[in-house]
Each structure stands twice: as structure tokens, then as C-alpha cells.
mmCIF file with all atom_site columns, N, CA and C in Angstrom:
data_model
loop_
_atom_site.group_PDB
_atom_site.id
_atom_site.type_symbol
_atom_site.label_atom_id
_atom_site.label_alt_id
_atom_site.label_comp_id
_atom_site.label_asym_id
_atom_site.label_entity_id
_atom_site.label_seq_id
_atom_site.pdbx_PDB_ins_code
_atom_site.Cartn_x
_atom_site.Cartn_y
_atom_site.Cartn_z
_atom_site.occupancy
_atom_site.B_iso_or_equiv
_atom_site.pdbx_formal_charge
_atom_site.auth_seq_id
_atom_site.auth_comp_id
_atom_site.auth_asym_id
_atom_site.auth_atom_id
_atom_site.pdbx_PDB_model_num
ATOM 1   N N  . UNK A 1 1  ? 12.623 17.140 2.169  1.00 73.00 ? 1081 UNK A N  1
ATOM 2   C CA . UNK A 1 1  ? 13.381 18.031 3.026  1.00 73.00 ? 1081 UNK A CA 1
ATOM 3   C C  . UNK A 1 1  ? 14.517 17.241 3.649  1.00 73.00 ? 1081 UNK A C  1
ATOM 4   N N  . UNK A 1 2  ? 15.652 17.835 3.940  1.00 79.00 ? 1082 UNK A N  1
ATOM 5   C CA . UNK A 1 2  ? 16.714 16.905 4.825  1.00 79.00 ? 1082 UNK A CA 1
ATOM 6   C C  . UNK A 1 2  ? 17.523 18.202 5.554  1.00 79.00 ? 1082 UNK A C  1
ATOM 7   N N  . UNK A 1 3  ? 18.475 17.509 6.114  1.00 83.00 ? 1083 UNK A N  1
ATOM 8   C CA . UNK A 1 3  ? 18.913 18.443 7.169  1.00 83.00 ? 1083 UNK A CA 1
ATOM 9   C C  . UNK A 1 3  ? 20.096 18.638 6.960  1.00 83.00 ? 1083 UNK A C  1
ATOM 10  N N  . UNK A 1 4  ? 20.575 20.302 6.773  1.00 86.00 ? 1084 UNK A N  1
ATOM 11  C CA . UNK A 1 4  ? 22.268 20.565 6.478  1.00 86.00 ? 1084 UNK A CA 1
ATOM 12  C C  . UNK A 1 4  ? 22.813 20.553 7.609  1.00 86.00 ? 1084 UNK A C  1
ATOM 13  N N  . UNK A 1 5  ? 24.035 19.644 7.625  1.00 91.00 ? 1085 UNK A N  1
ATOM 14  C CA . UNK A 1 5  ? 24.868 19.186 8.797  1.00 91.00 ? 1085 UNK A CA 1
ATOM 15  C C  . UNK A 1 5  ? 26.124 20.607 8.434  1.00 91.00 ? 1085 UNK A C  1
ATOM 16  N N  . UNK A 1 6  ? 26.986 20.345 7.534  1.00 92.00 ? 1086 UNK A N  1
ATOM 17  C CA . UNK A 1 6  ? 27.894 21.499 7.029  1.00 92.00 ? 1086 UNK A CA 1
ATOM 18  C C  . UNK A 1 6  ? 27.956 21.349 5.690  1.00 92.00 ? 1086 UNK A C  1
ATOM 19  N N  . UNK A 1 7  ? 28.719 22.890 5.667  1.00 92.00 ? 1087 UNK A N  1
ATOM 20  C CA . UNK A 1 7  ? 29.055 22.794 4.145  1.00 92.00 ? 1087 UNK A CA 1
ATOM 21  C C  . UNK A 1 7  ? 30.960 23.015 3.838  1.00 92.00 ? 1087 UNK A C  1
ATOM 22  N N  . UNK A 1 8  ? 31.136 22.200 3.010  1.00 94.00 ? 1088 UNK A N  1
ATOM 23  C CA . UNK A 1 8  ? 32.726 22.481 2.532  1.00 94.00 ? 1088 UNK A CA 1
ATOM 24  C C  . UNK A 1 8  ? 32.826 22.399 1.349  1.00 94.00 ? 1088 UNK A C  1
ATOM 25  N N  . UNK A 1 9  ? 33.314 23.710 1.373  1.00 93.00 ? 1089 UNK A N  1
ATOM 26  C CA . UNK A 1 9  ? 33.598 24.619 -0.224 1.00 93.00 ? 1089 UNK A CA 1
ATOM 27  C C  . UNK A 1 9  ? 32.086 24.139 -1.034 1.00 93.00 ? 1089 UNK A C  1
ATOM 28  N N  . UNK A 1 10 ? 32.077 23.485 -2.227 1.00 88.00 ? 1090 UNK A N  1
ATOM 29  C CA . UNK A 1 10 ? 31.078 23.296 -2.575 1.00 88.00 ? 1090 UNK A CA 1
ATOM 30  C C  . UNK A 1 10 ? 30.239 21.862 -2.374 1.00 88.00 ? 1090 UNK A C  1
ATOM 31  N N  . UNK A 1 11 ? 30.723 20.964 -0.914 1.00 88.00 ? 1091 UNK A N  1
ATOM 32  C CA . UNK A 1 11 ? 30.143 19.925 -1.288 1.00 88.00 ? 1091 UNK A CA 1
ATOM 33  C C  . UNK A 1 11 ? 29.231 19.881 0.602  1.00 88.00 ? 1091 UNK A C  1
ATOM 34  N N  . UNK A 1 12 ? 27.432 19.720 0.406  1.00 86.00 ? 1092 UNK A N  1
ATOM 35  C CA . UNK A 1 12 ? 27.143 19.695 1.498  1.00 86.00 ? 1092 UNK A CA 1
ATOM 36  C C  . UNK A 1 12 ? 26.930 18.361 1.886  1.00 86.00 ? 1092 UNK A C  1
ATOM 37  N N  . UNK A 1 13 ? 26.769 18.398 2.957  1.00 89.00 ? 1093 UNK A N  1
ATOM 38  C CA . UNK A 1 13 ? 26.572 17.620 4.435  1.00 89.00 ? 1093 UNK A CA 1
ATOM 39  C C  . UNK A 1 13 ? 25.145 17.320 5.039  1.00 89.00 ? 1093 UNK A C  1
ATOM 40  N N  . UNK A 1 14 ? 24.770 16.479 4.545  1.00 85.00 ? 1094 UNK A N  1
ATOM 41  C CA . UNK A 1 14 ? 23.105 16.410 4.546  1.00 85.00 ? 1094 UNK A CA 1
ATOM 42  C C  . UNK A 1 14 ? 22.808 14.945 5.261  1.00 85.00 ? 1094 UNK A C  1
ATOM 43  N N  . UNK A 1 15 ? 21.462 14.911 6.463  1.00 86.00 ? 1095 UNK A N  1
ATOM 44  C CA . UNK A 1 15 ? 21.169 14.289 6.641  1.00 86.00 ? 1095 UNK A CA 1
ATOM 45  C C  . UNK A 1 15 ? 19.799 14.032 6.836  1.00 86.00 ? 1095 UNK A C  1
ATOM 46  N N  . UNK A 1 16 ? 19.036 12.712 7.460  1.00 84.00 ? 1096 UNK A N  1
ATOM 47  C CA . UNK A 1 16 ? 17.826 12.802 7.069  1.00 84.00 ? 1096 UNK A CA 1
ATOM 48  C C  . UNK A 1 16 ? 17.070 12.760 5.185  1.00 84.00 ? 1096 UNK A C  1
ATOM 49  N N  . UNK A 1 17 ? 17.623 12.343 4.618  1.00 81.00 ? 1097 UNK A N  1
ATOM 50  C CA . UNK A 1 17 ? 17.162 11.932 3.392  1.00 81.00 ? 1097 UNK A CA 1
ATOM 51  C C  . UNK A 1 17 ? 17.542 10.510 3.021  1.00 81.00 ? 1097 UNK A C  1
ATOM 52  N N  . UNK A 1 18 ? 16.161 10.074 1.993  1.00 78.00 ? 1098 UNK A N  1
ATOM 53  C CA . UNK A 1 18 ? 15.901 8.693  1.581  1.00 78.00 ? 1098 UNK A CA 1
ATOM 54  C C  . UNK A 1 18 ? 16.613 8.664  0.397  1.00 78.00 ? 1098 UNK A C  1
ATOM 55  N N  . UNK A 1 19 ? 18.065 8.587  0.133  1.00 77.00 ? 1099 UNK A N  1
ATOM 56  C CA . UNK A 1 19 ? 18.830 7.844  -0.945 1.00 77.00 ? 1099 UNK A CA 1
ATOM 57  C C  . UNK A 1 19 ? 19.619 6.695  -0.950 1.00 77.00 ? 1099 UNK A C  1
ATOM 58  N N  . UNK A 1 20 ? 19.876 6.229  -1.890 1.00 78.00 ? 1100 UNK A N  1
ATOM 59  C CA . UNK A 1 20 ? 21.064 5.207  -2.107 1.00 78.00 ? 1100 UNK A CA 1
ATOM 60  C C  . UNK A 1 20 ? 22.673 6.239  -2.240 1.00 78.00 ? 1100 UNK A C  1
ATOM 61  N N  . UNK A 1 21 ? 23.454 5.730  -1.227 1.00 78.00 ? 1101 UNK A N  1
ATOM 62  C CA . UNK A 1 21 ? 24.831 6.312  -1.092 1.00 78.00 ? 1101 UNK A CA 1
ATOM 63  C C  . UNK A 1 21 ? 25.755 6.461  -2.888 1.00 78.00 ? 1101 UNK A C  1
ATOM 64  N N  . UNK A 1 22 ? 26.025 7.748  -2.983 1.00 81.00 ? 1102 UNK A N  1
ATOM 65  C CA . UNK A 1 22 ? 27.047 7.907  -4.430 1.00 81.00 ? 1102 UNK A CA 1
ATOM 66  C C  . UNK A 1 22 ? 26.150 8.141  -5.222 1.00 81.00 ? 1102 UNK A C  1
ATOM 67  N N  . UNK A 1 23 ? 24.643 8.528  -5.124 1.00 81.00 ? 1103 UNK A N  1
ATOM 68  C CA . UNK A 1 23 ? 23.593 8.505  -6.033 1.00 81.00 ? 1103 UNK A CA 1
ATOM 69  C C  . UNK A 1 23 ? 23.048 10.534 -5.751 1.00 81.00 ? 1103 UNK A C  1
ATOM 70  N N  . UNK A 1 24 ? 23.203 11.341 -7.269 1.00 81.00 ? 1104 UNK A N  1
ATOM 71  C CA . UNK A 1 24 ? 23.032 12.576 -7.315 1.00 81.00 ? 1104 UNK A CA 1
ATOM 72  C C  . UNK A 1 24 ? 21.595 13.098 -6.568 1.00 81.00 ? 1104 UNK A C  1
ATOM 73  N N  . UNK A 1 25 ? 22.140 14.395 -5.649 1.00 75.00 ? 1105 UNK A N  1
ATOM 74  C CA . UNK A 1 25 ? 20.762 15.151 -5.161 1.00 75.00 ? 1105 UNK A CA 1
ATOM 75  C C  . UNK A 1 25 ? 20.245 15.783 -6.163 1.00 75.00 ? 1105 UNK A C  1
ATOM 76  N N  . UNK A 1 26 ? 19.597 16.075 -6.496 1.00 73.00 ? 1106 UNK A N  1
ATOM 77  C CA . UNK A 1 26 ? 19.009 17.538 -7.369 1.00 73.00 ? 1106 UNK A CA 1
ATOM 78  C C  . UNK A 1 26 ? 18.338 18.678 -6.863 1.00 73.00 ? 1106 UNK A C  1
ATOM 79  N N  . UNK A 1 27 ? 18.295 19.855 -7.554 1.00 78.00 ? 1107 UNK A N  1
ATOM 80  C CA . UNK A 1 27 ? 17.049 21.007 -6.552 1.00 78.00 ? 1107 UNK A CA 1
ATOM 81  C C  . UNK A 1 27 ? 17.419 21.427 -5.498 1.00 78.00 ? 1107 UNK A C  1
ATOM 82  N N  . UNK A 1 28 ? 18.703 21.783 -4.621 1.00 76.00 ? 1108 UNK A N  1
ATOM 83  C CA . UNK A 1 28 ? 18.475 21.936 -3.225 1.00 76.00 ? 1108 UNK A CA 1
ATOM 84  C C  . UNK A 1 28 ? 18.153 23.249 -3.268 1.00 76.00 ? 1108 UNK A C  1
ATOM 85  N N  . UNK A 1 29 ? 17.522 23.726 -2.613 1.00 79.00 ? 1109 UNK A N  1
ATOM 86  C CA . UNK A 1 29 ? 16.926 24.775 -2.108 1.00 79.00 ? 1109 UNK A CA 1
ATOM 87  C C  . UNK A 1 29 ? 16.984 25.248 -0.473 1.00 79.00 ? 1109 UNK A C  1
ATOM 88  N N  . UNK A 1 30 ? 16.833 26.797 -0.115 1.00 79.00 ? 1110 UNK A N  1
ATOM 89  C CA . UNK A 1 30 ? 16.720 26.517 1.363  1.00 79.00 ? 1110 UNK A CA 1
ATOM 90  C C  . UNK A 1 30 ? 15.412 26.331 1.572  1.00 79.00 ? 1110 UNK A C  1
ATOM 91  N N  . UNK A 1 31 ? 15.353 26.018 3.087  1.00 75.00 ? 1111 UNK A N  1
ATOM 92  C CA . UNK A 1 31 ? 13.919 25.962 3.402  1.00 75.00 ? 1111 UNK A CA 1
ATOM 93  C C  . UNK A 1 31 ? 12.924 27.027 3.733  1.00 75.00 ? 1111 UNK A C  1
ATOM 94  N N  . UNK A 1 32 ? 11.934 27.898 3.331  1.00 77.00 ? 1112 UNK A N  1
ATOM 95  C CA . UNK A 1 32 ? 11.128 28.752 3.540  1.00 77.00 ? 1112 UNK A CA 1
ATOM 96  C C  . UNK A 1 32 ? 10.024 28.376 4.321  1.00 77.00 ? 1112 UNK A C  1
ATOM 97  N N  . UNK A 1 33 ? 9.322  28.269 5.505  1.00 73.00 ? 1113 UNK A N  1
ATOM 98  C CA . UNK A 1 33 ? 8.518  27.715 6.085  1.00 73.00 ? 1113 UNK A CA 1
ATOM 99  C C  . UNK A 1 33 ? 7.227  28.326 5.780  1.00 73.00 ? 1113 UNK A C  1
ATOM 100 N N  . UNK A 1 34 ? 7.209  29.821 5.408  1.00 71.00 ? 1114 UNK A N  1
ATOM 101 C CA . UNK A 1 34 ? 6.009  30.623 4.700  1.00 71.00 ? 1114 UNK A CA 1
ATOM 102 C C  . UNK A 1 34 ? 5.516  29.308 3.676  1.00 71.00 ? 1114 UNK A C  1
ATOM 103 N N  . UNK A 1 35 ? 6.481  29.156 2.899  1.00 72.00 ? 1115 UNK A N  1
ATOM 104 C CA . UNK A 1 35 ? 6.338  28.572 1.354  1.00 72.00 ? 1115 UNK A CA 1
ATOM 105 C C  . UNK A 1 35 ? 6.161  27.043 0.978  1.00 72.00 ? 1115 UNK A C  1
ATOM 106 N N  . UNK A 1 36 ? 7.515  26.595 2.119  1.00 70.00 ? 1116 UNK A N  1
ATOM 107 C CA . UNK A 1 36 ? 7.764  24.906 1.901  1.00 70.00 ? 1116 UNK A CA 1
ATOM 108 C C  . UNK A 1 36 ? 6.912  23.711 2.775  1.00 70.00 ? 1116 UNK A C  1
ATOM 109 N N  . UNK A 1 37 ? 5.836  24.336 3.749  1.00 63.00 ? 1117 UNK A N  1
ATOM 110 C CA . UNK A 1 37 ? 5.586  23.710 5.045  1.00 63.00 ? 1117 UNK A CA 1
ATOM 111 C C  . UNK A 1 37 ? 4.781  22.418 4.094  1.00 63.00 ? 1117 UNK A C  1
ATOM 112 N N  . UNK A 1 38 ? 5.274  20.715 4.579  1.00 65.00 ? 1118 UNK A N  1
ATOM 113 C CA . UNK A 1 38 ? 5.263  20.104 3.946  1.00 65.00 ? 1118 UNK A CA 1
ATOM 114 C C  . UNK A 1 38 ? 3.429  19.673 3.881  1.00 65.00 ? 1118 UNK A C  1
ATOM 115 N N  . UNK A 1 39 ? 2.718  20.512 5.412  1.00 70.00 ? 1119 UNK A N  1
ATOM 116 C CA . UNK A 1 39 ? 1.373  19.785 5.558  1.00 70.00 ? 1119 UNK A CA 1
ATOM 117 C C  . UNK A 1 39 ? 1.170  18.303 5.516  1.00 70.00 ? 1119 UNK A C  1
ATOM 118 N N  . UNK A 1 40 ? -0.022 18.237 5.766  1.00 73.00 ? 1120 UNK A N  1
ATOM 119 C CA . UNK A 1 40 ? -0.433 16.811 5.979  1.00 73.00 ? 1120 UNK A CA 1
ATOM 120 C C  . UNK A 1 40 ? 0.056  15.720 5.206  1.00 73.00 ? 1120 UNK A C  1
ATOM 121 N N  . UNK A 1 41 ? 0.803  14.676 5.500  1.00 70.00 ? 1121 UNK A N  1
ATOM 122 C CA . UNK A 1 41 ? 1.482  13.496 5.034  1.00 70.00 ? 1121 UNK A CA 1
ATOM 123 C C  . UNK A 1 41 ? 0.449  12.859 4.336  1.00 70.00 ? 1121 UNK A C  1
ATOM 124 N N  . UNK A 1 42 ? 0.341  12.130 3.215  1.00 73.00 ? 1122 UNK A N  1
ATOM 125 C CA . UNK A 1 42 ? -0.250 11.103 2.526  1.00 73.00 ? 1122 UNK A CA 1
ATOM 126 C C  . UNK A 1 42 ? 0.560  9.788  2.335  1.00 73.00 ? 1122 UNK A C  1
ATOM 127 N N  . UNK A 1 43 ? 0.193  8.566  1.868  1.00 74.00 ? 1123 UNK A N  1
ATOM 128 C CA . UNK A 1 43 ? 0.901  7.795  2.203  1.00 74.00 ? 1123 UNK A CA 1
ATOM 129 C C  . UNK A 1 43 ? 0.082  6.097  0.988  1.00 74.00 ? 1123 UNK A C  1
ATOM 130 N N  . UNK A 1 44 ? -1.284 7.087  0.366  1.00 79.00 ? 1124 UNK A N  1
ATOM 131 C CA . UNK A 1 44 ? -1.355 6.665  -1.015 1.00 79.00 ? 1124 UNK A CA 1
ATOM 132 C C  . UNK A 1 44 ? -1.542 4.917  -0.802 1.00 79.00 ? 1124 UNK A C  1
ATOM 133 N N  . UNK A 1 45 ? -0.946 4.193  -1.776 1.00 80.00 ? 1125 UNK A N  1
ATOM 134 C CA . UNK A 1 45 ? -1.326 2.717  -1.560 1.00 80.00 ? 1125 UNK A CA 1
ATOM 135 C C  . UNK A 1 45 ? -1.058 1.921  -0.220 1.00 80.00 ? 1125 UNK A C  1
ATOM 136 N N  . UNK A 1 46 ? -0.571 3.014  0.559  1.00 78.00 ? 1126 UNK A N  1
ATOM 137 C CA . UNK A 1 46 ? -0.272 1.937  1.950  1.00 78.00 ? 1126 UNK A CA 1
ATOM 138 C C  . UNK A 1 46 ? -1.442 2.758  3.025  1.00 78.00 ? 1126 UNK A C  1
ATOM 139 N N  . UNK A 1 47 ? -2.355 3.349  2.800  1.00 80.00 ? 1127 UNK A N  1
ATOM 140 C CA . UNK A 1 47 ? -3.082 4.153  3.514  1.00 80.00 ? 1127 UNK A CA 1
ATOM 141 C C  . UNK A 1 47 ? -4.045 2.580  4.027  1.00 80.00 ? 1127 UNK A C  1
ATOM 142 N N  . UNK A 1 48 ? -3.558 2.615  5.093  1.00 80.00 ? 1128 UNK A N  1
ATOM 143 C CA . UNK A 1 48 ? -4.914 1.481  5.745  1.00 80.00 ? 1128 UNK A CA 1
ATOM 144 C C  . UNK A 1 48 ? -4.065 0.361  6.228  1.00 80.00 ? 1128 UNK A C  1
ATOM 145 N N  . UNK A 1 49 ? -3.132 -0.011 5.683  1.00 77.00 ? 1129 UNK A N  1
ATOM 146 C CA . UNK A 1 49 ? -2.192 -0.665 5.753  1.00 77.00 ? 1129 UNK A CA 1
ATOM 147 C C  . UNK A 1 49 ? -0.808 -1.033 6.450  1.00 77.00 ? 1129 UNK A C  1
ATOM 148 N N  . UNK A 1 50 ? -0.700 0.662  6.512  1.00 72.00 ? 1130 UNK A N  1
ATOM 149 C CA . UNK A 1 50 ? 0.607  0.469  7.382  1.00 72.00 ? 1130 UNK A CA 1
ATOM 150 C C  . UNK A 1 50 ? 1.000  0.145  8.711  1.00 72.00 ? 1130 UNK A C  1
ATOM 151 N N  . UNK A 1 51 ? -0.010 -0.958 9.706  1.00 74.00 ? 1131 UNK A N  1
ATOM 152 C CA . UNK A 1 51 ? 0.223  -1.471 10.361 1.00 74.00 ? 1131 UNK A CA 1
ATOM 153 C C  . UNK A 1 51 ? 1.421  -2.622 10.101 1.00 74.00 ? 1131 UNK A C  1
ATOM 154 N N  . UNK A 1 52 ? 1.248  -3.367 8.831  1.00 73.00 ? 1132 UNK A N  1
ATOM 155 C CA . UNK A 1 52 ? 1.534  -4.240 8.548  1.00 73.00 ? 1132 UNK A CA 1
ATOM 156 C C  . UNK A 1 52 ? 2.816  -4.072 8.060  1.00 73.00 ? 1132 UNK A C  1
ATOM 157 N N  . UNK A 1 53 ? 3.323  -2.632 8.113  1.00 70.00 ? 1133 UNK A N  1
ATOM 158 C CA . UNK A 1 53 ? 5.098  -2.630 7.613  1.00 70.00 ? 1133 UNK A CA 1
ATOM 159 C C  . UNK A 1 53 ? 5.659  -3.133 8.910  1.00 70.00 ? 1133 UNK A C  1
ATOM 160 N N  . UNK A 1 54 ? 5.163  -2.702 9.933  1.00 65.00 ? 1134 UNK A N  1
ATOM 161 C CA . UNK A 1 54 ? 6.221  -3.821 11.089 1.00 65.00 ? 1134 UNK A CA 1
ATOM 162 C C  . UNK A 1 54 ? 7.460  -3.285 11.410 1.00 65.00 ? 1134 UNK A C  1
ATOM 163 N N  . UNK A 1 55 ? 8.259  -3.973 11.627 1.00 63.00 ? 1135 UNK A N  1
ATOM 164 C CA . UNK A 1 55 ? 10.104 -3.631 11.782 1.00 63.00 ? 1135 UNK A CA 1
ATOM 165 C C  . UNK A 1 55 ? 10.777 -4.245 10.560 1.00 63.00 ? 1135 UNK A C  1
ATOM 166 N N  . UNK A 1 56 ? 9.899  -4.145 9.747  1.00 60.00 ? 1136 UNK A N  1
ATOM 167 C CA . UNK A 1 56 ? 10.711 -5.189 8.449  1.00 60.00 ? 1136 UNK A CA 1
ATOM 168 C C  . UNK A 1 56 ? 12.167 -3.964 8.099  1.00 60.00 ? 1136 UNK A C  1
ATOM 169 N N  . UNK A 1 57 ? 13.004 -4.875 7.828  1.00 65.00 ? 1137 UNK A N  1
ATOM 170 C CA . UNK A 1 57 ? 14.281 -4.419 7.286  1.00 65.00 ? 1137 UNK A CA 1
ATOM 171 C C  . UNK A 1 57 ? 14.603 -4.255 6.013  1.00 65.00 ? 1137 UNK A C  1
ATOM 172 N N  . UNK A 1 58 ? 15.878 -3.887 5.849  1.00 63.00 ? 1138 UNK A N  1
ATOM 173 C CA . UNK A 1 58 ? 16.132 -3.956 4.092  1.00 63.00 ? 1138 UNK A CA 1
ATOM 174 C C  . UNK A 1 58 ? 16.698 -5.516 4.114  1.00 63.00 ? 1138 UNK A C  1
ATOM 175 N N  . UNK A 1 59 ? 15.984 -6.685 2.803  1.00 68.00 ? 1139 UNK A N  1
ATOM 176 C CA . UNK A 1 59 ? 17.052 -7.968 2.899  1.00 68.00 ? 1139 UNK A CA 1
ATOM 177 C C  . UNK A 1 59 ? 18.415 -7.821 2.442  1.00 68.00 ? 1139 UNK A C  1
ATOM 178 N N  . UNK A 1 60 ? 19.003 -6.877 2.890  1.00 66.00 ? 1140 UNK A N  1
ATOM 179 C CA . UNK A 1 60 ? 20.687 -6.938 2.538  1.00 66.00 ? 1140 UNK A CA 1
ATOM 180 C C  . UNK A 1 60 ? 20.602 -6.488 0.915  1.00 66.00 ? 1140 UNK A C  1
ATOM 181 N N  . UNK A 1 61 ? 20.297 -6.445 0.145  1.00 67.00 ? 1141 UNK A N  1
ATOM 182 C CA . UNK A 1 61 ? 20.562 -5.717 -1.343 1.00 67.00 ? 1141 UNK A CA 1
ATOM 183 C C  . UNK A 1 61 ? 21.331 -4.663 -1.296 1.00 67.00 ? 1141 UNK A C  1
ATOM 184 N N  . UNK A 1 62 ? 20.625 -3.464 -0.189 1.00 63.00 ? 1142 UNK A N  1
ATOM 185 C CA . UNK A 1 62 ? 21.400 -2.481 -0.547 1.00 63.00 ? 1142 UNK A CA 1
ATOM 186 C C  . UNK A 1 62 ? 22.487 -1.830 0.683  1.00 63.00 ? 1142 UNK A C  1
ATOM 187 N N  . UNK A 1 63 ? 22.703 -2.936 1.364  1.00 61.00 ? 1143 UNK A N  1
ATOM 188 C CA . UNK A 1 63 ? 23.680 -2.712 2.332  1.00 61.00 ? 1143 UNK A CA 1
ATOM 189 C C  . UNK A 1 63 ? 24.983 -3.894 1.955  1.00 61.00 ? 1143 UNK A C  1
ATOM 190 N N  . UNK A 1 64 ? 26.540 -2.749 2.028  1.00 61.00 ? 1144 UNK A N  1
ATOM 191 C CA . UNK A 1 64 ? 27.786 -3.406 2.161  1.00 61.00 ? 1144 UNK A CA 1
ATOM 192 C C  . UNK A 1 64 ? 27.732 -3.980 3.221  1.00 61.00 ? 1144 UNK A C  1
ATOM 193 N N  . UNK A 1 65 ? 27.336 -3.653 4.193  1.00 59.00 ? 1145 UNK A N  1
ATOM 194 C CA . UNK A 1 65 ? 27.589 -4.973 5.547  1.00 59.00 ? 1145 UNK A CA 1
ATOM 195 C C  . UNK A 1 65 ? 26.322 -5.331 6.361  1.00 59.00 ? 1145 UNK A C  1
ATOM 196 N N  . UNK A 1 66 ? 25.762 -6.196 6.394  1.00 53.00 ? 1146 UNK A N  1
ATOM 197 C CA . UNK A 1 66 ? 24.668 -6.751 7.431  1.00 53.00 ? 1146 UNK A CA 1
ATOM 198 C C  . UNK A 1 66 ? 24.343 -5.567 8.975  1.00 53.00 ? 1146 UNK A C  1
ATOM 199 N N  . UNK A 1 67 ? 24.012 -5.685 9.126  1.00 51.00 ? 1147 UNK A N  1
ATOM 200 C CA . UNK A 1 67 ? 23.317 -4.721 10.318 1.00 51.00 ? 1147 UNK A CA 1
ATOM 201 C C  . UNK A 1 67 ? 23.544 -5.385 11.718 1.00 51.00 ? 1147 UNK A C  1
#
């Protein structure tokens, strides 16, 4: 799910989603809350674990400028 900021002509304005910048959305759809409600989060091989993600950062790979 992500969040429509605006739309112009045909290109939207989205935020709140996990991509790499210049890299294609697919599927958008609106949101139906009857239909789309995402329910309970899973979280799969890090289940037990995710104490240990911490504040870790990205090491610079996929950022043009340092933080």
C-alpha cells in the first residue's frame, strides 16, 4: 500500500513505499478497505529476531549522498 500525494496528467505522486528511485510501480489499484485490509503483519525469517535490526542504516550503496 502507499500513499497518493497528487496526480498530474498521467504521472502519480506516491509516498510511503519501499523502492529504489527511477525503478517501475506495477498494479496500482485504489484502496478498498472491505477488500484490501492488510491484517496481521508477518515478518517470516526475522520473526524472533527483530530486536536485533537496531538503527542499522543503508551502507551507502543505494544512496547519491551520505545521510
Amino acid at each position: 500500500m502507499v500513499r497518493l500525494d497528487r496526480v498530474e496528467g498521467n504521472l502519480l505522486h506516491i509516498r510511503d513505499v519501499d523502492l529504489l528511485d527511477e525503478t517501475p510501480v506495477l498494479d496500482i489499484k485504489p484502496h478498498v478497505p472491505r477488500l484490501d485490509s492488510p491484517g496481521p503483519a508477518r515478518i517470516g525469517w526475522l520473526e524472533g529476531r527483530d530486536a536485533e535490526i537496531g538503527e542499522k542504516r543503508d551502507d551507502g550503496h543505494f544512496l547519491t549522498e551520505p545521510l
